[in-house]
Amino acid sequence: MTIIGLTKRARKLVVAAERLMIHPRTLATTAASPPSFLTTRVLYPHSSSLNLCHSASLNFTTMNTNTTRLDTIFKQKKFLRSKVRKDLRSMDPTLRSQEDDAIQSVILEAPWFKSCKGLCAYISCSALREVDTSKVLSEILKNTDRDDHSQVSKKLYVPRVEDKNSHMRMLNISSMNDLIANTMDILEPAPVDAEGNERQDVLFADEPVDLFLLPGLAFDKSGRRLGRGGGYYDTFLIKYQELAKARNWKRPLFVALSYSLQILDENVIPMTPNDVLVDALVSSSGVIPISSAAQMVSLAAKFSLHRNIQCFVPGRTSREVKLADDIAMWLDWLI
């Protein structure tokens, strides 16, 4: 029998099968349904090839569109980096020093800093015109036990760049003497301590950190962060978020330190899927909470201050004081 004859016979079989499907005795019998591939292949023998070609065409178009979009974003980021670097170079040194002191004072007095037990923080580099963190780091490292208990003892992790492929680790240090200069003359922790023991990596620690103090070239008021283009921090923050989720830990606050001129309007900085938002900004003017988590922390801090003041106001009943305590506990639970 010829191919044409086989095709005609196959079509008759399909028609017969379809008639059988609509017969009253077979309506509820799904097993009588002819395989969809039989109908498709016999009546439209080239449909699979057409679908594959169409799908491949759509995929190529999508990939091409995404590539073009990413290229545009990278160009916009490059332009912004150039502008911000120029602004930072022209920043008055006296103003810079004043903002450095003010920003660090804000951090040291912030309730979320005082209460945190573990944090990751960058080591500032003056050549890169980053907000200074030397006073904050010194305060952390010397703060083991305080008589006034204004701060809890903290475990500090600082960055160490391992290669040029966005691989960075956060290692524990207990002294500024643990730091050495790398090839770019940026201080970072040696991989082993004075006794030759490997330093603890935050990604392998048994306890979570509560806070990240982050650098950057620019930030906008919607929480977008513009780095220097290496992708080190975004890559690391994504890894830590995944770790926290896997271990059912509370996500740490991502707080960025910024000079006034580095803060841009909302949604000015373009984003890629790999960019991580920050929860809050700290400038010389104070804390700018952005995410809901940061806003809750800010609200809890304000309420705690209000409660402490009101508790000493004459005429306050024990019931009112207890109510204030209950609200504060509720806020602490939420955050």
mmCIF file of C-alpha atoms in Angstrom:
data_model
loop_
_atom_site.group_PDB
_atom_site.id
_atom_site.type_symbol
_atom_site.label_atom_id
_atom_site.label_comp_id
_atom_site.label_asym_id
_atom_site.label_seq_id
_atom_site.Cartn_x
_atom_site.Cartn_y
_atom_site.Cartn_z
ATOM 1 C CA MET A 1 0.000 0.000 0.000
ATOM 2 C CA THR A 2 1.292 3.471 -0.858
ATOM 3 C CA ILE A 3 1.998 6.232 1.699
ATOM 4 C CA ILE A 4 -1.080 8.112 0.456
ATOM 5 C CA GLY A 5 -3.201 5.019 1.014
ATOM 6 C CA LEU A 6 -1.835 4.566 4.539
ATOM 7 C CA THR A 7 -2.570 8.191 5.344
ATOM 8 C CA LYS A 8 -6.187 7.889 4.113
ATOM 9 C CA ARG A 9 -6.683 4.713 6.145
ATOM 10 C CA ALA A 10 -5.247 6.353 9.254
ATOM 11 C CA ARG A 11 -7.592 9.314 8.844
ATOM 12 C CA LYS A 12 -10.581 6.928 8.654
ATOM 13 C CA LEU A 13 -9.443 5.254 11.875
ATOM 14 C CA VAL A 14 -9.216 8.624 13.609
ATOM 15 C CA VAL A 15 -12.755 9.596 12.457
ATOM 16 C CA ALA A 16 -14.085 6.244 13.651
ATOM 17 C CA ALA A 17 -12.388 6.703 17.008
ATOM 18 C CA GLU A 18 -13.864 10.187 17.383
ATOM 19 C CA ARG A 19 -17.368 8.837 16.632
ATOM 20 C CA LEU A 20 -16.866 6.158 19.251
ATOM 21 C CA MET A 21 -15.877 8.831 21.776
ATOM 22 C CA ILE A 22 -19.212 10.689 21.453
ATOM 23 C CA HIS A 23 -21.354 7.548 21.661
ATOM 24 C CA PRO A 24 -23.515 7.674 24.856
ATOM 25 C CA ARG A 25 -21.938 4.530 26.240
ATOM 26 C CA THR A 26 -18.433 5.891 25.935
ATOM 27 C CA LEU A 27 -18.857 9.512 27.089
ATOM 28 C CA ALA A 28 -17.663 8.681 30.609
ATOM 29 C CA THR A 29 -14.878 6.381 29.454
ATOM 30 C CA THR A 30 -11.737 8.458 29.103
ATOM 31 C CA ALA A 31 -9.799 5.346 28.120
ATOM 32 C CA ALA A 32 -11.629 5.400 24.755
ATOM 33 C CA SER A 33 -10.090 8.749 23.835
ATOM 34 C CA PRO A 34 -7.594 8.487 20.979
ATOM 35 C CA PRO A 35 -4.092 9.647 21.886
ATOM 36 C CA SER A 36 -3.693 13.321 21.045
ATOM 37 C CA PHE A 37 -0.400 12.632 19.306
ATOM 38 C CA LEU A 38 -2.201 10.266 16.858
ATOM 39 C CA THR A 39 -4.665 12.947 15.735
ATOM 40 C CA THR A 40 -1.962 15.582 15.516
ATOM 41 C CA ARG A 41 0.621 13.500 13.714
ATOM 42 C CA VAL A 42 -1.828 12.015 11.154
ATOM 43 C CA LEU A 43 -3.880 15.077 10.300
ATOM 44 C CA TYR A 44 -0.978 17.539 10.676
ATOM 45 C CA PRO A 45 2.200 15.523 10.137
ATOM 46 C CA HIS A 46 4.478 18.579 10.253
ATOM 47 C CA SER A 47 2.868 20.394 13.237
ATOM 48 C CA SER A 48 5.569 19.339 15.755
ATOM 49 C CA SER A 49 8.298 20.808 13.618
ATOM 50 C CA LEU A 50 6.303 24.004 13.194
ATOM 51 C CA ASN A 51 5.721 24.276 16.963
ATOM 52 C CA LEU A 52 9.387 23.684 17.697
ATOM 53 C CA CYS A 53 10.428 26.335 15.188
ATOM 54 C CA HIS A 54 7.891 28.784 16.606
ATOM 55 C CA SER A 55 9.027 28.070 20.187
ATOM 56 C CA ALA A 56 12.693 28.478 19.245
ATOM 57 C CA SER A 57 11.869 31.763 17.537
ATOM 58 C CA LEU A 58 10.048 33.052 20.621
ATOM 59 C CA ASN A 59 12.906 31.985 22.913
ATOM 60 C CA PHE A 60 15.452 33.713 20.693
ATOM 61 C CA THR A 61 13.352 36.886 20.621
ATOM 62 C CA THR A 62 12.973 36.823 24.428
ATOM 63 C CA MET A 63 16.695 36.244 24.954
ATOM 64 C CA ASN A 64 17.536 39.035 22.535
ATOM 65 C CA THR A 65 15.112 41.409 24.300
ATOM 66 C CA ASN A 66 16.537 40.529 27.742
ATOM 67 C CA THR A 67 20.093 41.023 26.521
ATOM 68 C CA THR A 68 19.207 44.419 25.084
ATOM 69 C CA ARG A 69 17.480 45.404 28.353
ATOM 70 C CA LEU A 70 20.487 44.324 30.439
ATOM 71 C CA ASP A 71 22.856 46.200 28.138
ATOM 72 C CA THR A 72 20.775 49.338 28.643
ATOM 73 C CA ILE A 73 20.809 48.879 32.434
ATOM 74 C CA PHE A 74 24.581 48.367 32.503
ATOM 75 C CA LYS A 75 25.078 51.558 30.472
ATOM 76 C CA GLN A 76 22.820 53.499 32.840
ATOM 77 C CA LYS A 77 24.719 52.146 35.852
ATOM 78 C CA LYS A 78 28.044 53.046 34.255
ATOM 79 C CA PHE A 79 26.858 56.616 33.715
ATOM 80 C CA LEU A 80 25.633 56.891 37.324
ATOM 81 C CA ARG A 81 28.901 55.493 38.702
ATOM 82 C CA SER A 82 30.878 58.045 36.735
ATOM 83 C CA LYS A 83 28.697 60.899 38.011
ATOM 84 C CA VAL A 84 28.777 59.823 41.661
ATOM 85 C CA ARG A 85 32.550 59.250 41.603
ATOM 86 C CA LYS A 86 32.985 62.779 40.255
ATOM 87 C CA ASP A 87 30.756 64.180 43.012
ATOM 88 C CA LEU A 88 32.663 62.263 45.692
ATOM 89 C CA ARG A 89 36.003 63.536 44.391
ATOM 90 C CA SER A 90 34.770 67.115 44.651
ATOM 91 C CA MET A 91 33.287 66.659 48.151
ATOM 92 C CA ASP A 92 34.824 69.007 50.702
ATOM 93 C CA PRO A 93 37.154 67.024 53.041
ATOM 94 C CA THR A 94 35.847 68.850 56.110
ATOM 95 C CA LEU A 95 32.248 68.033 55.207
ATOM 96 C CA ARG A 96 33.238 64.425 54.563
ATOM 97 C CA SER A 97 34.838 64.145 58.006
ATOM 98 C CA GLN A 98 31.789 65.707 59.664
ATOM 99 C CA GLU A 99 29.437 63.297 57.917
ATOM 100 C CA ASP A 100 31.690 60.337 58.806
ATOM 101 C CA ASP A 101 31.457 61.232 62.492
ATOM 102 C CA ALA A 102 27.717 61.894 62.363
ATOM 103 C CA ILE A 103 26.919 58.633 60.548
ATOM 104 C CA GLN A 104 28.944 56.551 62.972
ATOM 105 C CA SER A 105 27.321 58.282 65.942
ATOM 106 C CA VAL A 106 23.877 57.457 64.536
ATOM 107 C CA ILE A 107 24.863 53.793 64.201
ATOM 108 C CA LEU A 108 26.370 53.530 67.670
ATOM 109 C CA GLU A 109 23.226 55.009 69.240
ATOM 110 C CA ALA A 110 20.737 52.995 67.181
ATOM 111 C CA PRO A 111 18.764 50.383 69.168
ATOM 112 C CA TRP A 112 19.103 47.819 66.365
ATOM 113 C CA PHE A 113 22.884 48.172 66.587
ATOM 114 C CA LYS A 114 23.070 48.047 70.366
ATOM 115 C CA SER A 115 20.938 44.913 70.554
ATOM 116 C CA CYS A 116 22.545 42.916 67.736
ATOM 117 C CA LYS A 117 24.720 39.959 68.736
ATOM 118 C CA GLY A 118 26.399 39.327 65.394
ATOM 119 C CA LEU A 119 26.998 41.473 62.339
ATOM 120 C CA CYS A 120 28.879 41.729 59.078
ATOM 121 C CA ALA A 121 30.491 45.092 58.372
ATOM 122 C CA TYR A 122 32.803 46.482 55.726
ATOM 123 C CA ILE A 123 36.225 47.961 56.459
ATOM 124 C CA SER A 124 36.217 51.438 54.956
ATOM 125 C CA CYS A 125 38.826 52.485 52.417
ATOM 126 C CA SER A 126 39.575 56.202 52.158
ATOM 127 C CA ALA A 127 40.919 55.786 48.596
ATOM 128 C CA LEU A 128 37.480 54.508 47.543
ATOM 129 C CA ARG A 129 35.821 57.424 49.399
ATOM 130 C CA GLU A 130 33.634 55.097 51.452
ATOM 131 C CA VAL A 131 31.870 56.218 54.613
ATOM 132 C CA ASP A 132 34.292 55.652 57.489
ATOM 133 C CA THR A 133 33.568 52.679 59.765
ATOM 134 C CA SER A 134 36.726 52.747 61.931
ATOM 135 C CA LYS A 135 34.990 54.068 65.055
ATOM 136 C CA VAL A 136 32.134 51.580 64.764
ATOM 137 C CA LEU A 137 34.529 48.651 64.321
ATOM 138 C CA SER A 138 36.721 49.802 67.201
ATOM 139 C CA GLU A 139 33.677 50.115 69.449
ATOM 140 C CA ILE A 140 32.542 46.603 68.540
ATOM 141 C CA LEU A 141 35.953 45.044 69.138
ATOM 142 C CA LYS A 142 36.548 46.719 72.483
ATOM 143 C CA ASN A 143 32.997 46.110 73.693
ATOM 144 C CA THR A 144 33.194 42.768 75.464
ATOM 145 C CA ASP A 145 31.381 43.530 78.722
ATOM 146 C CA ARG A 146 30.065 46.878 79.855
ATOM 147 C CA ASP A 147 29.027 47.818 83.355
ATOM 148 C CA ASP A 148 26.031 49.766 82.076
ATOM 149 C CA HIS A 149 24.933 46.948 79.736
ATOM 150 C CA SER A 150 24.107 49.538 77.064
ATOM 151 C CA GLN A 151 25.373 47.122 74.417
ATOM 152 C CA VAL A 152 25.631 43.365 74.159
ATOM 153 C CA SER A 153 28.867 41.701 73.127
ATOM 154 C CA LYS A 154 28.988 41.298 69.364
ATOM 155 C CA LYS A 155 30.588 38.860 66.955
ATOM 156 C CA LEU A 156 32.079 40.714 63.997
ATOM 157 C CA TYR A 157 32.621 39.388 60.466
ATOM 158 C CA VAL A 158 34.427 41.409 57.803
ATOM 159 C CA PRO A 159 34.912 40.804 54.062
ATOM 160 C CA ARG A 160 37.758 39.023 52.344
ATOM 161 C CA VAL A 161 37.815 38.960 48.515
ATOM 162 C CA GLU A 162 38.955 35.567 47.222
ATOM 163 C CA ASP A 163 39.069 36.053 43.441
ATOM 164 C CA LYS A 164 37.846 38.188 40.553
ATOM 165 C CA ASN A 165 34.670 36.135 40.074
ATOM 166 C CA SER A 166 32.526 37.888 42.707
ATOM 167 C CA HIS A 167 33.648 35.390 45.379
ATOM 168 C CA MET A 168 33.837 37.020 48.789
ATOM 169 C CA ARG A 169 33.810 35.597 52.311
ATOM 170 C CA MET A 170 32.963 37.184 55.658
ATOM 171 C CA LEU A 171 35.436 36.095 58.331
ATOM 172 C CA ASN A 172 35.383 36.631 62.081
ATOM 173 C CA ILE A 173 37.954 38.947 63.679
ATOM 174 C CA SER A 174 38.550 39.894 67.302
ATOM 175 C CA SER A 175 41.062 42.701 66.774
ATOM 176 C CA MET A 176 42.067 45.248 64.154
ATOM 177 C CA ASN A 177 45.464 43.534 64.244
ATOM 178 C CA ASP A 178 43.804 40.591 62.469
ATOM 179 C CA LEU A 179 43.698 42.675 59.280
ATOM 180 C CA ILE A 180 46.278 42.767 56.487
ATOM 181 C CA ALA A 181 46.470 44.834 53.295
ATOM 182 C CA ASN A 182 45.600 43.035 50.056
ATOM 183 C CA THR A 183 47.020 43.732 46.597
ATOM 184 C CA MET A 184 44.782 46.817 46.271
ATOM 185 C CA ASP A 185 45.957 48.075 49.682
ATOM 186 C CA ILE A 186 42.529 47.398 51.215
ATOM 187 C CA LEU A 187 42.482 45.918 54.698
ATOM 188 C CA GLU A 188 40.941 42.468 55.034
ATOM 189 C CA PRO A 189 41.265 39.518 57.433
ATOM 190 C CA ALA A 190 44.013 36.970 57.016
ATOM 191 C CA PRO A 191 42.522 33.522 56.328
ATOM 192 C CA VAL A 192 44.097 32.113 59.511
ATOM 193 C CA ASP A 193 44.626 33.597 62.961
ATOM 194 C CA ALA A 194 47.924 34.007 64.858
ATOM 195 C CA GLU A 195 47.749 30.375 66.018
ATOM 196 C CA GLY A 196 47.304 29.105 62.462
ATOM 197 C CA ASN A 197 43.606 28.259 62.885
ATOM 198 C CA GLU A 198 41.166 29.028 60.108
ATOM 199 C CA ARG A 199 38.931 31.968 60.848
ATOM 200 C CA GLN A 200 35.240 31.278 61.193
ATOM 201 C CA ASP A 201 33.250 31.937 58.022
ATOM 202 C CA VAL A 202 29.814 33.427 58.649
ATOM 203 C CA LEU A 203 28.313 31.037 56.088
ATOM 204 C CA PHE A 204 29.378 28.118 58.304
ATOM 205 C CA ALA A 205 28.568 29.686 61.670
ATOM 206 C CA ASP A 206 26.091 28.035 64.030
ATOM 207 C CA GLU A 207 24.442 31.331 64.916
ATOM 208 C CA PRO A 208 22.932 33.946 62.580
ATOM 209 C CA VAL A 209 23.937 37.574 62.310
ATOM 210 C CA ASP A 210 21.370 40.314 62.897
ATOM 211 C CA LEU A 211 22.859 43.078 60.809
ATOM 212 C CA PHE A 212 24.870 43.919 57.691
ATOM 213 C CA LEU A 213 26.562 47.315 57.371
ATOM 214 C CA LEU A 214 27.015 47.836 53.643
ATOM 215 C CA PRO A 215 29.040 50.184 51.433
ATOM 216 C CA GLY A 216 28.112 51.438 47.976
ATOM 217 C CA LEU A 217 28.571 54.184 45.430
ATOM 218 C CA ALA A 218 24.971 55.386 45.499
ATOM 219 C CA PHE A 219 21.566 54.496 46.915
ATOM 220 C CA ASP A 220 18.036 55.605 46.193
ATOM 221 C CA LYS A 221 15.123 56.040 48.564
ATOM 222 C CA SER A 222 13.434 52.867 47.346
ATOM 223 C CA GLY A 223 16.348 50.783 48.673
ATOM 224 C CA ARG A 224 18.269 50.238 45.463
ATOM 225 C CA ARG A 225 22.026 50.057 45.832
ATOM 226 C CA LEU A 226 24.638 50.902 43.204
ATOM 227 C CA GLY A 227 27.887 49.050 43.824
ATOM 228 C CA ARG A 228 31.188 49.287 42.016
ATOM 229 C CA GLY A 229 30.300 46.714 39.367
ATOM 230 C CA GLY A 230 32.002 43.594 40.738
ATOM 231 C CA GLY A 231 28.859 41.983 42.109
ATOM 232 C CA TYR A 232 30.626 40.816 45.293
ATOM 233 C CA TYR A 233 28.101 42.089 47.823
ATOM 234 C CA ASP A 234 24.973 41.179 45.845
ATOM 235 C CA THR A 235 26.292 37.652 45.321
ATOM 236 C CA PHE A 236 27.124 37.270 49.002
ATOM 237 C CA LEU A 237 23.830 38.745 50.247
ATOM 238 C CA ILE A 238 21.857 36.340 48.060
ATOM 239 C CA LYS A 239 23.845 33.422 49.506
ATOM 240 C CA TYR A 240 23.206 34.564 53.059
ATOM 241 C CA GLN A 241 19.498 35.071 52.426
ATOM 242 C CA GLU A 242 19.279 31.507 51.106
ATOM 243 C CA LEU A 243 21.179 30.228 54.156
ATOM 244 C CA ALA A 244 18.907 32.089 56.581
ATOM 245 C CA LYS A 245 15.826 30.744 54.840
ATOM 246 C CA ALA A 246 17.145 27.166 54.861
ATOM 247 C CA ARG A 247 17.935 27.354 58.594
ATOM 248 C CA ASN A 248 14.733 29.205 59.442
ATOM 249 C CA TRP A 249 16.675 32.198 60.782
ATOM 250 C CA LYS A 250 15.292 35.705 60.885
ATOM 251 C CA ARG A 251 16.574 37.677 57.930
ATOM 252 C CA PRO A 252 19.195 40.254 59.029
ATOM 253 C CA LEU A 253 18.767 43.958 58.393
ATOM 254 C CA PHE A 254 20.709 45.265 55.398
ATOM 255 C CA VAL A 255 21.757 48.793 56.341
ATOM 256 C CA ALA A 256 23.800 50.971 53.975
ATOM 257 C CA LEU A 257 26.019 53.877 55.033
ATOM 258 C CA SER A 258 25.800 56.888 52.767
ATOM 259 C CA TYR A 259 26.993 60.462 52.386
ATOM 260 C CA SER A 260 24.194 62.906 51.634
ATOM 261 C CA LEU A 261 25.230 63.352 48.016
ATOM 262 C CA GLN A 262 25.037 59.584 47.423
ATOM 263 C CA ILE A 263 21.309 59.390 48.187
ATOM 264 C CA LEU A 264 19.139 59.645 45.061
ATOM 265 C CA ASP A 265 15.380 59.851 44.511
ATOM 266 C CA GLU A 266 13.193 56.752 44.434
ATOM 267 C CA ASN A 267 13.718 54.238 41.598
ATOM 268 C CA VAL A 268 16.530 56.253 40.012
ATOM 269 C CA ILE A 269 19.027 53.387 40.123
ATOM 270 C CA PRO A 270 18.241 50.729 37.484
ATOM 271 C CA MET A 271 18.029 47.135 38.717
ATOM 272 C CA THR A 272 18.892 43.678 37.428
ATOM 273 C CA PRO A 273 17.408 40.437 38.853
ATOM 274 C CA ASN A 274 20.614 39.885 40.880
ATOM 275 C CA ASP A 275 20.536 43.237 42.695
ATOM 276 C CA VAL A 276 19.643 43.119 46.398
ATOM 277 C CA LEU A 277 17.656 45.898 48.068
ATOM 278 C CA VAL A 278 18.758 47.448 51.355
ATOM 279 C CA ASP A 279 16.379 47.853 54.295
ATOM 280 C CA ALA A 280 17.586 51.242 55.474
ATOM 281 C CA LEU A 281 20.081 54.025 54.855
ATOM 282 C CA VAL A 282 22.144 55.834 57.471
ATOM 283 C CA SER A 283 23.188 59.363 56.567
ATOM 284 C CA SER A 284 24.458 62.249 58.658
ATOM 285 C CA SER A 285 20.805 63.270 59.142
ATOM 286 C CA GLY A 286 19.832 59.954 60.690
ATOM 287 C CA VAL A 287 18.262 56.633 59.712
ATOM 288 C CA ILE A 288 16.048 56.390 56.637
ATOM 289 C CA PRO A 289 13.940 53.215 57.040
ATOM 290 C CA ILE A 290 12.831 51.769 53.696
ATOM 291 C CA SER A 291 11.599 48.194 54.017
ATOM 292 C CA SER A 292 8.696 47.181 56.242
ATOM 293 C CA ALA A 293 11.160 45.388 58.535
ATOM 294 C CA ALA A 294 13.217 48.569 59.008
ATOM 295 C CA GLN A 295 10.068 50.619 59.559
ATOM 296 C CA MET A 296 8.928 48.215 62.286
ATOM 297 C CA VAL A 297 12.348 48.438 63.943
ATOM 298 C CA SER A 298 12.136 52.223 63.817
ATOM 299 C CA LEU A 299 8.607 52.175 65.246
ATOM 300 C CA ALA A 300 9.645 49.823 68.051
ATOM 301 C CA ALA A 301 12.595 52.058 68.935
ATOM 302 C CA LYS A 302 10.402 55.169 69.057
ATOM 303 C CA PHE A 303 7.772 53.439 71.151
ATOM 304 C CA SER A 304 10.389 52.064 73.525
ATOM 305 C CA LEU A 305 11.759 55.578 74.048
ATOM 306 C CA HIS A 306 8.258 56.953 74.580
ATOM 307 C CA ARG A 307 7.464 54.155 77.041
ATOM 308 C CA ASN A 308 10.625 54.778 79.048
ATOM 309 C CA ILE A 309 9.819 58.471 79.327
ATOM 310 C CA GLN A 310 6.158 57.909 80.194
ATOM 311 C CA CYS A 311 6.956 55.370 82.907
ATOM 312 C CA PHE A 312 8.526 58.153 84.946
ATOM 313 C CA VAL A 313 5.658 60.601 84.476
ATOM 314 C CA PRO A 314 3.754 61.115 87.761
ATOM 315 C CA GLY A 315 0.237 59.739 87.756
ATOM 316 C CA ARG A 316 0.883 56.792 85.446
ATOM 317 C CA THR A 317 -0.984 53.732 86.715
ATOM 318 C CA SER A 318 0.543 50.262 86.812
ATOM 319 C CA ARG A 319 -2.068 49.167 84.271
ATOM 320 C CA GLU A 320 -0.938 51.832 81.795
ATOM 321 C CA VAL A 321 2.702 50.877 82.289
ATOM 322 C CA LYS A 322 1.869 47.182 81.756
ATOM 323 C CA LEU A 323 -0.044 48.042 78.581
ATOM 324 C CA ALA A 324 2.999 49.899 77.259
ATOM 325 C CA ASP A 325 5.186 46.899 78.080
ATOM 326 C CA ASP A 326 2.787 44.540 76.288
ATOM 327 C CA ILE A 327 2.793 46.710 73.155
ATOM 328 C CA ALA A 328 6.588 46.853 73.200
ATOM 329 C CA MET A 329 6.773 43.048 73.481
ATOM 330 C CA TRP A 330 4.349 42.732 70.563
ATOM 331 C CA LEU A 331 6.521 45.017 68.430
ATOM 332 C CA ASP A 332 9.636 43.047 69.399
ATOM 333 C CA TRP A 333 7.878 39.842 68.338
ATOM 334 C CA LEU A 334 6.899 41.318 64.988
ATOM 335 C CA ILE A 335 10.454 42.311 64.121
#
